[in-house]
Amino acid sequence: MSNHVKYRIGKSTGFQALTIVLATSCVIPLVAILMYIIKAGITKINWNFLTNVEKPVGEIGGGIAHALMGSILVIFFASLIAIPIGILCGIFLSENKKSRLAYWSRLSVDILQGVPSIVIGIVAYIWLVKPFGYSAWSGSIALSIMMLPIIIRSTEETLKMLPDTLREAAFALGMPFHRVILKVIVPCGISGILSGVMLSVARIAGETAPLLFTAFGYQFFSTNMNKPMETLPHLIFKYAITPYKDWQDLAWGASCILLIWVLLLNILTKLITRRWKVQL
Amino acid sequence: MESTIVKSVDYNAYFGDNHVVKNVNIEIPRNNVIAVMGPSGCGKTTFLRGINRMHELIPGATAKGKIMLNNEDVMEMHPIFVRLKIGMVFQRPNPFPNLSIYDNVIAGYKLNGIKLPKAEKDKIVEHSLTRVALWKEVKDSLTKKGSFLSGGQQQRLCIARAVAMEPEVLLFDEPTSALDPISTSTVEELFHELKKNYTLIIVTHNMQQAARVSDRTAFFYMGELVEYDNTKQMFTNPTDIRTQNYITGRFS
Ligand SMILES: Nc1ncnc2c1ncn2[C@@H]1O[C@H](COP(=O)(O)OP(=O)(O)OP(=O)(O)O)[C@@H](O)[C@H]1O
Ligand SMILES: [Mg+2]
């Protein structure tokens, strides 16, 4: 074998090795963070932790029930707002690829995706909190704005991938537009749409900045959407910056819960994508 | 004398400014098989899609003139109604991938929200699949997804889906161009069977196929209907020089 060829094989092998090393190295921070949080948090999680609410410093047995409930409610209502709007907007964009309105809404969605969450928080503060006061629903609205771009783009991309022949088959059977969309296009793209929804939920589950300005935080158990409400990320923020060991432990435990939550959502997304994927 | 079922009067179709189908006048007799031929890009598909108002679904596409179905202008009817009367089968088999074979056959009812008793649905499914010679092959796997079938079976499933709606006319756009010779001949045999109940308009590039299955042939060239006659007459003794050239393969 000539030296030239050997040199090229060597170079190729070196390059392959490099990609493998780099690929592994980006797993390291993730694993490190996971290990650390689980180690620090898992021991703090027990029944009291999940069912009790905040206790004054020094009193043992404080829990995060109020924040868990708050996060579930705030995210539930955020989804209730963002999912229908996001999916409908995604359908519009995929059906009207070239219209002027589609161009502008696509552009706004892209820009919205890049807006820092704290800015969304401030805007929600000025528009909703100033006139109506701190409330859980203002937090839901702020979070729903963050969910929108993810749902819209994933819906649009999924539906665009569906072949035109599918649409034509439906129209040729005399189906009206809304039925073509609801009975054929959406069911065929449902796995992509749902995974976008799940990812958007996972994405906002840990958002703290917009909630600082809106849902604010609350030390009691509450399901009143018109009042301030505690949420997991805000609770972590609040406890983590205190000097008290008990509260810091609670923050670790809550971090661990939040992490498990996001992890479960991601696994669920994978399962849904696999289970509901329509073989074209 | 056979009665006319579809008639076009000065039909023109456009994509934006592109005049694609030019002043087509054609009369199609009931229970006949009509072959539509012509070089690529001459407007066959566009004309075919004009008949059941699929043409206008494309952004920027417009049409002028009349398409008469039983002496009623389809341009004046609601497109949904037109498409129930005039079924269509496409070049590539396109069963609904989210539906079972059974549901694919009754898709026209099911997806349109027309509720039928189970017995009725069973009857339609069996009847339609039998008509397209697919019943024996799939009767034990009706709950499987339509996309599991072979290409030829899928195409017959799509024909069954169109047939199930009991239309008067069936449009086929190169229905066998994606199929192997065996599936092709199965589908061709089907045409003979189907013409007892329906009128078939078939776009094809395959001259042997046109000769085998059709009663009449229409020859399109650059958007114009150049010649329209009995298939035998057309293939043995075409009057227009362009038809002659095409049939003898002097251009394609
Ligand atoms: N979706 C479309 N948008 C714009 N122009 C189109 C579109 N489809 C077809 N055309 C134009 O219309 C003309 C006729 O097209 P058509 O598909 O009817 O031809 P055809 O006879 O079916 O050809 P083929 O045998 O290749 O299928 C072509 O010149 C083409 O450029
Ligand atoms: Mg064509």
Tab-separated table of C-alpha atoms in Angstrom, chain A residues 95 98 162 164-177 179-180 183-185 187-188 278-280, chain B residues 49 52 54 57 80 83-84 86-88 90 92 94-98 107-108 110-113 147 161-162 165:
chain	number	residue	atom	x	y	z
A	95	GLU	CA	-51.905	24.369	4.370
A	98	LYS	CA	-47.065	30.642	0.332
A	162	LEU	CA	-47.413	14.216	4.676
A	164	ASP	CA	-50.149	15.665	-1.068
A	165	THR	CA	-51.670	12.462	-2.427
A	166	LEU	CA	-53.270	11.899	0.969
A	167	ARG	CA	-55.023	15.242	0.837
A	168	GLU	CA	-56.119	14.584	-2.743
A	169	ALA	CA	-57.494	11.156	-1.885
A	170	ALA	CA	-59.649	12.764	0.778
A	171	PHE	CA	-60.855	15.612	-1.420
A	172	ALA	CA	-61.632	13.188	-4.249
A	173	LEU	CA	-64.032	11.375	-1.922
A	174	GLY	CA	-66.041	14.567	-1.572
A	175	MET	CA	-64.809	15.472	1.877
A	176	PRO	CA	-65.123	19.111	2.947
A	177	PHE	CA	-61.934	20.908	3.988
A	179	ARG	CA	-63.008	16.938	7.552
A	180	VAL	CA	-59.945	16.460	5.386
A	183	LYS	CA	-60.109	13.142	9.869
A	184	VAL	CA	-57.126	12.565	7.601
A	185	ILE	CA	-54.308	15.086	7.933
A	187	PRO	CA	-54.678	11.711	12.485
A	188	CYS	CA	-51.841	10.872	10.098
A	278	VAL	CA	-48.657	6.215	11.101
A	279	GLN	CA	-46.674	4.215	8.595
A	280	LEU	CA	-47.023	6.087	5.327
B	49	ARG	CA	-59.050	16.841	-12.647
B	52	ASN	CA	-64.527	16.423	-10.843
B	54	MET	CA	-60.120	18.794	-8.307
B	57	LEU	CA	-57.819	22.921	-5.385
B	80	ILE	CA	-68.362	18.079	-2.834
B	83	ARG	CA	-66.855	14.458	-6.298
B	84	LEU	CA	-69.404	12.074	-4.823
B	86	ILE	CA	-67.438	11.355	-10.072
B	87	GLY	CA	-64.872	9.219	-8.301
B	88	MET	CA	-61.138	9.380	-8.882
B	90	PHE	CA	-54.686	8.364	-8.743
B	92	ARG	CA	-49.839	6.327	-7.026
B	94	ASN	CA	-52.963	6.328	-1.847
B	95	PRO	CA	-54.920	4.381	0.750
B	96	PHE	CA	-55.368	6.210	4.045
B	97	PRO	CA	-52.442	4.953	6.127
B	98	ASN	CA	-54.261	5.514	9.405
B	107	ALA	CA	-63.752	5.893	3.964
B	108	GLY	CA	-66.082	7.982	1.800
B	110	LYS	CA	-66.922	7.103	7.490
B	111	LEU	CA	-64.802	10.215	7.022
B	112	ASN	CA	-67.767	12.179	5.727
B	113	GLY	CA	-69.611	11.396	8.929
B	147	SER	CA	-50.578	0.323	3.682
B	161	ARG	CA	-62.869	2.971	-2.133
B	162	ALA	CA	-64.063	4.979	-5.143
B	165	MET	CA	-69.453	5.554	-3.097
